[in-house]
C-alpha cells in the first residue's frame, strides 16, 4: 500500500447488495474515503485519476476485495509449507482480487500443526 490518493471513475460499483452505474470511488490510505456518481468526482482531490473505461473497457465493474473463507494455498504453493509459501499463495490470490483469506491447514500431528499455525500467525502480523 502507498500513500497516494486515487479516484477510480466510470465504473459499475457493486457493493452491499446494490449495483450503481457511472460510479466513482476515492481511495486514501488504502481505504475507500468517498464515493458518488457521475462527474462529482472532479470535486475530489487525488494524486491519480483512473478512468475505468480506459483501463477495462465498457462495462467495467468495481467490487470490494473478495474474502476466501477456506483455502489451502494457491499457485502451486501450500499454506502448510511455511511463511514463504503462504506469502506466495496470498500474492497469487491478491492478483485475482482476494484481499483476505482464512489460512486452512491439513490435519497433522499437533506439534507440526502448532509450527504451521505459528508461521501463519507470523505472516498475518506483517
C-alpha positions as a Markdown table, in Angstrom:
| # | Residue | x | y | z |
|---|---|---|---|---|
| 1 | Unk | 0.0 | 0.0 | 0.0 |
| 2 | Unk | 1.2 | 3.5 | -0.7 |
| 3 | Unk | 0.1 | 7.0 | 0.4 |
| 4 | Unk | -1.3 | 8.1 | -2.9 |
| 5 | Unk | -4.9 | 9.2 | -3.1 |
| 6 | Unk | -6.7 | 7.7 | -6.1 |
| 7 | Unk | -10.0 | 8.2 | -7.8 |
| 8 | Unk | -11.5 | 5.4 | -10.0 |
| 9 | Unk | -14.4 | 6.6 | -12.1 |
| 10 | Unk | -16.8 | 5.5 | -14.7 |
| 11 | Unk | -17.5 | 2.1 | -13.2 |
| 12 | Unk | -20.4 | 0.0 | -12.2 |
| 13 | Unk | -19.9 | -0.2 | -8.4 |
| 14 | Unk | -21.2 | -3.4 | -6.9 |
| 15 | Unk | -21.3 | -3.3 | -3.1 |
| 16 | Unk | -23.6 | -4.2 | -0.2 |
| 17 | Unk | -26.2 | -5.9 | -2.5 |
| 18 | Unk | -26.5 | -2.9 | -4.8 |
| 19 | Unk | -25.3 | -2.0 | -8.2 |
| 20 | Unk | -24.6 | 1.6 | -9.1 |
| 21 | Unk | -23.9 | 2.7 | -12.7 |
| 22 | Unk | -21.4 | 5.5 | -13.6 |
| 23 | Unk | -20.0 | 5.4 | -10.1 |
| 24 | Unk | -16.6 | 6.5 | -8.7 |
| 25 | Unk | -14.6 | 5.9 | -5.5 |
| 26 | Unk | -11.9 | 7.9 | -3.9 |
| 27 | Unk | -9.2 | 5.8 | -2.1 |
| 28 | Unk | -7.0 | 7.4 | 0.5 |
| 29 | Unk | -4.5 | 5.5 | 2.7 |
| 30 | Unk | -5.6 | 2.2 | 1.1 |
| 31 | Unk | -9.3 | 2.7 | 2.1 |
| 32 | Unk | -12.4 | 4.0 | 0.4 |
| 33 | Unk | -12.7 | 7.6 | 1.6 |
| 34 | Unk | -15.6 | 8.7 | -0.6 |
| 35 | Unk | -17.9 | 7.6 | -3.4 |
| 36 | Unk | -20.5 | 9.0 | -5.7 |
| 37 | Unk | -21.9 | 9.1 | -9.2 |
| 38 | Unk | -21.4 | 11.0 | -12.4 |
| 39 | Unk | -18.8 | 13.7 | -12.7 |
| 40 | Unk | -18.9 | 14.7 | -9.0 |
| 41 | Unk | -15.5 | 13.0 | -8.6 |
| 42 | Unk | -14.0 | 16.1 | -10.2 |
| 43 | Unk | -14.6 | 18.0 | -6.9 |
| 44 | Unk | -12.4 | 15.5 | -5.0 |
| 45 | Unk | -8.7 | 15.9 | -4.8 |
| 46 | Unk | -6.5 | 13.0 | -5.9 |
| 47 | Unk | -2.9 | 12.2 | -6.8 |
| 48 | Unk | -4.1 | 9.8 | -9.5 |
| 49 | Unk | -7.3 | 9.6 | -11.5 |
| 50 | Unk | -8.1 | 6.3 | -13.2 |
| 51 | Unk | -10.8 | 6.1 | -15.9 |
| 52 | Unk | -12.1 | 2.6 | -15.6 |
| 53 | Unk | -13.3 | 2.6 | -19.2 |
| 54 | Unk | -9.8 | 3.3 | -20.5 |
| 55 | Unk | -8.3 | 0.5 | -18.3 |
| 56 | Unk | -11.0 | -2.2 | -18.5 |
| 57 | Unk | -13.3 | -1.1 | -21.3 |
| 58 | Unk | -17.1 | -0.5 | -21.3 |
| 59 | Unk | -18.9 | -2.3 | -18.5 |
| 60 | Unk | -16.0 | -2.1 | -16.0 |
| 61 | Unk | -17.1 | -3.4 | -12.6 |
| 62 | Unk | -15.6 | -2.4 | -9.3 |
| 63 | Unk | -16.2 | -4.5 | -6.1 |
| 64 | Unk | -14.8 | -4.7 | -2.7 |
| 65 | Unk | -11.9 | -7.2 | -2.2 |
| 66 | Unk | -13.0 | -10.8 | -2.0 |
| 67 | Unk | -12.6 | -12.9 | 1.2 |
| 68 | Unk | -11.7 | -16.6 | 0.8 |
| 69 | Unk | -13.1 | -18.3 | 3.9 |
| 70 | Unk | -11.4 | -21.7 | 3.2 |
| 71 | Unk | -8.3 | -22.5 | 1.2 |
| 72 | Unk | -5.1 | -24.5 | 1.4 |
| 73 | Unk | -2.9 | -22.3 | -0.8 |
| 74 | Unk | -2.7 | -21.2 | -4.4 |
| 75 | Unk | -0.5 | -21.0 | -7.5 |
| 76 | Unk | 1.3 | -24.3 | -6.6 |
| 77 | Unk | 2.0 | -23.1 | -3.0 |
| 78 | Unk | 0.5 | -24.8 | 0.0 |
| 79 | Unk | -0.1 | -23.0 | 3.3 |
| 80 | Unk | 1.3 | -26.0 | 5.1 |
| 81 | Unk | 4.7 | -25.3 | 3.7 |
| 82 | Unk | 5.6 | -22.3 | 5.8 |
| 83 | Unk | 5.6 | -18.5 | 5.8 |
| 84 | Unk | 7.2 | -18.1 | 2.3 |
| 85 | Unk | 4.7 | -20.4 | 0.8 |
| 86 | Unk | 1.8 | -18.6 | 2.5 |
| 87 | Unk | 3.1 | -15.2 | 1.2 |
| 88 | Unk | 3.5 | -16.6 | -2.4 |
| 89 | Unk | 0.0 | -18.2 | -2.4 |
| 90 | Unk | -1.6 | -15.0 | -1.0 |
| 91 | Unk | 0.2 | -13.0 | -3.8 |
| 92 | Unk | -1.5 | -15.2 | -6.3 |
| 93 | Unk | -4.9 | -14.7 | -4.7 |
| 94 | Unk | -4.4 | -11.0 | -4.4 |
| 95 | Unk | -3.7 | -10.8 | -8.1 |
| 96 | Unk | -7.2 | -12.1 | -8.7 |
| 97 | Unk | -9.0 | -9.8 | -6.2 |
| 98 | Unk | -8.9 | -11.8 | -3.0 |
| 99 | Unk | -7.8 | -9.4 | -0.3 |
| 100 | Unk | -8.3 | -11.5 | 2.8 |
| 101 | Unk | -8.2 | -15.3 | 3.4 |
| 102 | Unk | -8.6 | -17.8 | 6.2 |
| 103 | Unk | -5.5 | -20.0 | 6.0 |
| 104 | Unk | -6.6 | -23.6 | 6.3 |
| 105 | Unk | -4.1 | -26.4 | 7.3 |
| 106 | Unk | -4.2 | -30.1 | 6.6 |
| 107 | Unk | -4.6 | -32.4 | 9.5 |
| 108 | Unk | -1.2 | -33.3 | 11.0 |
| 109 | Unk | 0.3 | -34.2 | 14.4 |
| 110 | Unk | -0.3 | -31.5 | 17.0 |
| 111 | Unk | 3.4 | -30.3 | 17.1 |
| 112 | Unk | 3.5 | -29.9 | 13.4 |
| 113 | Unk | 0.2 | -28.0 | 13.3 |
| 114 | Unk | 1.5 | -25.7 | 16.0 |
| 115 | Unk | 4.5 | -24.8 | 13.9 |
| 116 | Unk | 2.4 | -24.3 | 10.8 |
| 117 | Unk | -0.1 | -22.1 | 12.7 |
| 118 | Unk | 2.8 | -20.1 | 14.1 |
| 119 | Unk | 4.1 | -19.5 | 10.5 |
| 120 | Unk | 0.6 | -18.3 | 9.5 |
| 121 | Unk | 0.4 | -16.0 | 12.6 |
| 122 | Unk | 3.8 | -14.5 | 11.6 |
| 123 | Unk | 2.6 | -13.7 | 8.1 |
| 124 | Unk | -0.7 | -12.3 | 9.5 |
| 125 | Unk | 1.3 | -9.8 | 11.6 |
| 126 | Unk | 3.2 | -8.4 | 8.5 |
